Amino acid sequence: LQHEDAASLMVTHTIGSDPSRDYPTITDWEAATHSLGGAIYIGVLYHDDAAGLPTYTLASGDTGYEIVGASTTATSYREIRVAAGHRYDPRTKTGVWIKLTPGSTAGTRRAFYIEDDYFRLSGVAVIDDPQGEHITGTAYGIHFATQCVDVHINRVYVEMSASFVDGTLGNAGARC
């Protein structure tokens, strides 16, 4: 779906497990939107699974969704947002949510790593697995690269544990 904006061309794609979606995963959408060509690329997330199940699960060893490699500007950037009616509700565990499972090795665990200078993220939920314990390392819901110029995070729900089995404290939430 493409529509003209007063300032830039906006290209919108749907992301979800339903076959009618443009891309099945955030990773697939991210890989397809490296060359922006002056447009704003919007990935709209849908929760196509049953209530109580995560939209996506990041297992031990996964690096999370890396938003890297696009040449972005204030008028040409990427955005991930949740579709209307698909925002996470923690009471019913419905809507778009990303589950981080326990790590089995030392290192950084994260749902998103954002390196693009200009980026938008809204409506996503990141939930740490409450059933498991982490071995060691650092956990972030969202990790920003230090060079981010203009990154907007709006209505993002992050529920993270901040301690590990080895007794070290971890970091939860977001890191810049």
XYZ file of N, CA, C and O in Angstrom, residues 57-163:
428
model
N 8.705 -15.109 19.378
C 9.524 -15.546 20.503
C 10.977 -15.501 20.081
O 11.342 -16.040 19.029
N 11.796 -14.840 20.885
C 13.232 -14.804 20.646
C 13.876 -15.783 21.612
O 13.798 -15.608 22.825
N 14.479 -16.816 21.078
C 15.076 -17.871 21.889
C 16.498 -17.520 22.277
O 17.076 -16.553 21.772
N 17.051 -18.308 23.167
C 18.438 -18.141 23.587
C 19.334 -18.142 22.356
O 19.201 -18.968 21.474
N 20.241 -17.194 22.290
C 21.153 -17.086 21.159
C 20.668 -16.153 20.065
O 21.452 -15.729 19.223
N 19.371 -15.829 20.037
C 18.870 -14.866 19.050
C 19.420 -13.481 19.365
O 19.536 -13.103 20.526
N 19.733 -12.721 18.349
C 20.266 -11.370 18.560
C 19.169 -10.326 18.646
O 19.445 -9.163 18.865
N 17.946 -10.712 18.468
C 16.847 -9.755 18.471
C 16.660 -9.182 17.074
O 17.326 -9.577 16.120
N 15.751 -8.266 16.957
C 15.474 -7.635 15.669
C 16.418 -6.459 15.505
O 16.340 -5.480 16.238
N 17.305 -6.576 14.543
C 18.317 -5.547 14.317
C 17.855 -4.624 13.207
O 17.629 -5.062 12.075
N 17.707 -3.355 13.547
C 17.301 -2.341 12.588
C 18.580 -1.586 12.218
O 18.980 -0.637 12.885
N 19.243 -2.062 11.179
C 20.555 -1.535 10.798
C 20.665 -1.475 9.272
O 19.946 -2.157 8.564
N 21.577 -0.656 8.798
C 21.953 -0.709 7.390
C 21.238 0.229 6.441
O 21.609 0.315 5.279
N 20.239 0.949 6.879
C 19.559 1.883 5.972
C 20.159 3.271 6.136
O 20.522 3.675 7.237
N 20.276 3.997 5.042
C 20.713 5.400 5.101
C 19.471 6.246 5.333
O 18.688 6.475 4.418
N 19.276 6.668 6.576
C 18.051 7.368 6.940
C 18.296 8.855 7.118
O 19.406 9.290 7.401
N 17.228 9.624 6.943
C 17.243 11.074 7.170
C 15.960 11.440 7.915
O 15.113 10.585 8.158
N 15.803 12.713 8.196
C 14.598 13.171 8.889
C 13.340 12.972 8.046
O 12.237 12.889 8.579
N 13.484 12.838 6.733
C 12.321 12.673 5.855
C 12.293 11.327 5.139
O 11.414 11.073 4.332
N 13.245 10.463 5.442
C 13.314 9.140 4.825
C 13.835 8.154 5.882
O 15.030 8.099 6.139
N 12.916 7.411 6.492
C 13.274 6.541 7.605
C 12.345 5.336 7.645
O 11.407 5.232 6.851
N 12.592 4.439 8.597
C 11.741 3.274 8.796
C 10.976 3.421 10.110
O 11.449 4.056 11.051
N 9.808 2.808 10.127
C 8.944 2.858 11.314
C 8.260 1.513 11.487
O 7.781 0.930 10.515
N 8.223 1.033 12.721
C 7.439 -0.162 13.053
C 6.359 0.277 14.023
O 6.638 0.923 15.031
N 5.123 -0.076 13.683
C 4.000 0.255 14.565
C 3.029 -0.923 14.614
O 3.067 -1.800 13.766
N 2.183 -0.912 15.600
C 1.197 -1.971 15.782
C -0.111 -1.538 15.129
O -0.525 -0.381 15.236
N -0.755 -2.476 14.464
C -2.031 -2.205 13.811
C -3.099 -1.829 14.832
O -3.059 -2.272 15.990
N -4.052 -1.042 14.403
C -5.190 -0.673 15.258
C -5.864 -1.954 15.758
O -6.084 -2.892 14.999
N -6.148 -2.001 17.051
C -6.799 -3.164 17.647
C -5.859 -4.303 17.990
O -6.297 -5.344 18.468
N -4.543 -4.120 17.767
C -3.575 -5.182 18.042
C -2.548 -4.778 19.095
O -1.537 -5.436 19.262
N -2.815 -3.691 19.808
C -1.909 -3.256 20.863
C -1.996 -4.222 22.045
O -3.061 -4.737 22.371
N -0.879 -4.471 22.711
C -0.799 -5.446 23.793
C -1.624 -5.028 25.006
O -1.593 -3.879 25.432
N -2.360 -5.998 25.564
C -3.096 -5.808 26.807
C -2.540 -6.810 27.807
O -2.748 -8.019 27.660
N -1.797 -6.342 28.843
C -1.173 -7.272 29.785
C -2.166 -8.086 30.615
O -1.822 -9.153 31.111
N -3.395 -7.622 30.753
C -4.393 -8.374 31.533
C -4.829 -9.636 30.820
O -5.051 -10.670 31.431
N -4.950 -9.569 29.502
C -5.441 -10.708 28.726
C -4.362 -11.345 27.849
O -4.631 -12.348 27.203
N -3.178 -10.740 27.821
C -2.074 -11.177 26.953
C -2.538 -11.300 25.507
O -2.311 -12.311 24.834
N -3.215 -10.273 25.055
C -3.633 -10.201 23.658
C -2.896 -9.047 23.007
O -2.444 -8.121 23.669
N -2.802 -9.099 21.708
C -2.114 -8.044 20.978
C -0.682 -8.445 20.663
O -0.238 -9.548 20.951
N 0.047 -7.528 20.046
C 1.420 -7.792 19.614
C 2.369 -7.763 20.803
O 2.442 -6.771 21.508
N 3.063 -8.894 21.016
C 4.106 -8.922 22.041
C 5.209 -9.875 21.633
O 4.993 -10.870 20.970
N 6.419 -9.492 22.018
C 7.617 -10.260 21.722
C 8.114 -10.850 23.034
O 8.314 -10.126 24.003
N 8.300 -12.163 23.047
C 8.728 -12.857 24.261
C 10.223 -13.155 24.171
O 10.690 -13.752 23.206
N 10.959 -12.727 25.200
C 12.372 -13.085 25.327
C 12.465 -14.300 26.236
O 11.987 -14.270 27.366
N 13.050 -15.380 25.744
C 13.220 -16.575 26.571
C 14.550 -16.483 27.319
O 15.407 -15.682 26.966
N 14.735 -17.301 28.350
C 15.963 -17.225 29.146
C 17.210 -17.462 28.301
O 17.203 -18.271 27.388
N 18.256 -16.735 28.636
C 19.534 -16.908 27.951
C 20.302 -18.054 28.563
O 20.232 -18.305 29.756
N 21.033 -18.769 27.734
C 21.825 -19.886 28.247
C 23.308 -19.564 28.297
O 24.088 -20.340 28.798
N 23.685 -18.422 27.743
C 25.089 -18.035 27.770
C 25.200 -16.574 28.155
O 24.229 -15.832 28.132
N 26.417 -16.163 28.484
C 26.652 -14.764 28.828
C 26.460 -13.901 27.593
O 26.642 -14.339 26.476
N 26.110 -12.661 27.803
C 25.974 -11.741 26.691
C 24.740 -10.876 26.828
O 24.029 -10.934 27.816
N 24.518 -10.091 25.815
C 23.391 -9.176 25.816
C 22.196 -9.821 25.136
O 22.312 -10.367 24.053
N 21.046 -9.765 25.787
C 19.786 -10.217 25.203
C 18.941 -8.985 24.951
O 18.855 -8.111 25.805
N 18.295 -8.923 23.838
C 17.471 -7.759 23.521
C 16.419 -8.145 22.495
O 16.597 -9.083 21.728
N 15.330 -7.403 22.496
C 14.302 -7.603 21.482
C 14.627 -6.791 20.234
O 14.479 -7.269 19.121
N 15.055 -5.543 20.431
C 15.395 -4.672 19.307
C 16.771 -4.057 19.510
O 17.102 -3.624 20.613
N 17.541 -4.030 18.455
C 18.789 -3.272 18.413
C 18.629 -2.284 17.271
O 18.468 -2.679 16.114
N 18.630 -0.989 17.580
C 18.345 0.048 16.581
C 19.611 0.846 16.313
O 20.137 1.503 17.200
N 20.068 0.764 15.070
C 21.272 1.474 14.663
C 20.969 2.591 13.663
O 21.798 3.449 13.434
N 19.800 2.562 13.041
C 19.442 3.627 12.097
C 19.434 4.971 12.821
O 18.944 5.073 13.949
N 19.937 6.007 12.166
C 19.963 7.343 12.769
C 18.557 7.878 13.020
O 18.314 8.583 13.991
N 17.636 7.556 12.129
C 16.243 8.006 12.242
C 15.350 6.768 12.200
O 15.441 5.952 11.283
N 14.486 6.621 13.205
C 13.643 5.433 13.298
C 12.481 5.731 14.231
O 12.600 6.542 15.147
N 11.343 5.049 14.033
C 10.179 5.176 14.897
C 9.712 3.777 15.309
O 9.689 2.870 14.494
N 9.328 3.626 16.581
C 8.800 2.364 17.099
C 7.627 2.698 18.001
O 7.768 3.493 18.933
N 6.463 2.098 17.730
C 5.311 2.413 18.581
C 4.394 1.204 18.767
O 4.188 0.416 17.855
N 3.883 1.092 20.000
C 2.854 0.118 20.332
C 3.311 -1.300 20.597
O 2.495 -2.162 20.907
N 4.592 -1.593 20.491
C 5.095 -2.957 20.659
C 5.279 -3.268 22.145
O 5.612 -2.392 22.931
N 5.092 -4.526 22.532
C 5.365 -4.975 23.898
C 6.511 -5.986 23.863
O 6.564 -6.842 22.984
N 7.425 -5.854 24.822
C 8.537 -6.783 24.978
C 8.416 -7.377 26.379
O 8.434 -6.647 27.369
N 8.282 -8.703 26.452
C 8.056 -9.374 27.729
C 9.170 -10.394 27.959
O 9.411 -11.266 27.128
N 9.832 -10.282 29.099
C 10.833 -11.253 29.511
C 10.106 -12.493 30.006
O 9.075 -12.388 30.668
N 10.602 -13.683 29.690
C 9.973 -14.930 30.110
C 10.032 -15.066 31.630
O 11.104 -15.221 32.200
N 8.897 -15.014 32.310
C 8.908 -15.093 33.768
C 9.140 -16.513 34.290
O 9.373 -16.709 35.464
N 9.084 -17.507 33.420
C 9.224 -18.898 33.846
C 10.672 -19.354 33.952
O 10.963 -20.355 34.567
N 11.585 -18.636 33.330
C 12.970 -19.083 33.312
C 13.872 -18.118 34.039
O 13.481 -17.022 34.401
N 15.079 -18.561 34.295
C 16.064 -17.702 34.922
C 17.225 -17.530 33.959
O 17.589 -18.441 33.230
N 17.819 -16.361 33.998
C 18.926 -16.061 33.115
C 20.226 -16.481 33.780
O 20.366 -16.421 34.993
N 21.173 -16.880 32.982
C 22.454 -17.325 33.519
C 23.316 -16.112 33.884
O 23.708 -15.929 35.015
N 23.634 -15.296 32.938
C 24.424 -14.097 33.181
C 24.273 -13.188 31.980
O 23.821 -13.607 30.942
N 24.660 -11.953 32.128
C 24.603 -11.040 30.992
C 23.725 -9.846 31.272
O 23.431 -9.531 32.409
N 23.322 -9.192 30.213
C 22.526 -7.984 30.313
C 21.312 -8.123 29.413
O 21.434 -8.586 28.287
N 20.161 -7.729 29.898
C 18.935 -7.809 29.113
C 18.372 -6.412 28.882
O 18.287 -5.616 29.814
N 18.009 -6.131 27.660
C 17.370 -4.872 27.293
C 16.146 -5.201 26.452
O 16.204 -6.076 25.609
N 15.100 -4.463 26.662
C 13.984 -4.582 25.739
C 14.373 -3.965 24.405
O 14.202 -4.542 23.350
N 14.964 -2.772 24.483
C 15.347 -2.022 23.293
C 16.746 -1.457 23.519
O 17.004 -0.824 24.538
N 17.640 -1.693 22.587
C 19.018 -1.238 22.691
C 19.300 -0.298 21.514
O 19.191 -0.700 20.369
N 19.635 0.939 21.817
C 19.930 1.923 20.784
C 21.434 2.024 20.579
O 22.183 2.062 21.545
N 21.875 2.114 19.341
C 23.274 2.390 19.058
C 23.563 3.825 19.480
O 22.672 4.675 19.499
N 24.796 4.101 19.822
C 25.135 5.435 20.341
C 24.977 6.539 19.314
O 24.804 7.685 19.673
N 25.006 6.221 18.023
C 24.933 7.280 17.026
C 23.506 7.662 16.631
O 23.323 8.491 15.764
N 22.494 7.083 17.239
C 21.115 7.417 16.872
C 20.890 8.921 16.997
O 21.193 9.528 18.014
N 20.361 9.512 15.954
C 20.148 10.952 15.907
C 18.736 11.319 16.339
O 18.534 12.176 17.184
N 17.748 10.653 15.758
C 16.352 11.010 15.997
C 15.512 9.731 15.992
O 14.939 9.363 14.985
N 15.465 9.062 17.130
C 14.710 7.830 17.268
C 13.537 8.111 18.201
O 13.728 8.610 19.300
N 12.329 7.788 17.744
C 11.124 8.014 18.542
C 10.560 6.680 19.001
O 10.331 5.788 18.202
N 10.327 6.567 20.302
C 9.707 5.388 20.887
C 8.410 5.858 21.536
O 8.418 6.748 22.376
N 7.292 5.258 21.140
C 5.995 5.723 21.605
C 5.133 4.544 22.046
O 4.960 3.592 21.294
N 4.630 4.603 23.270
C 3.711 3.593 23.800
C 4.250 2.170 23.665
O 3.544 1.260 23.232
N 5.498 1.998 24.035
C 6.129 0.681 24.020
C 6.087 0.134 25.439
O 6.486 0.800 26.385
N 5.595 -1.083 25.591
C 5.459 -1.737 26.887
C 6.634 -2.695 27.056
O 6.847 -3.583 26.226
N 7.426 -2.511 28.122
C 8.570 -3.378 28.380
C 8.435 -3.951 29.782
O 8.309 -3.211 30.749
N 8.445 -5.281 29.879
C 8.360 -5.968 31.170
C 9.556 -6.910 31.239
O 9.601 -7.934 30.575
N 10.564 -6.497 32.012
C 11.824 -7.239 32.044
C 12.243 -7.539 33.473
O 12.027 -6.750 34.371
N 12.939 -8.666 33.650
C 13.586 -8.998 34.906
C 14.939 -8.300 34.910
O 15.511 -8.052 33.869
N 15.452 -7.977 36.084
C 16.733 -7.275 36.143
C 17.762 -7.989 37.007
O 18.684 -7.387 37.498
N 17.603 -9.279 37.210
C 18.626 -10.008 37.958
C 18.858 -11.371 37.306
O 18.027 -11.874 36.574
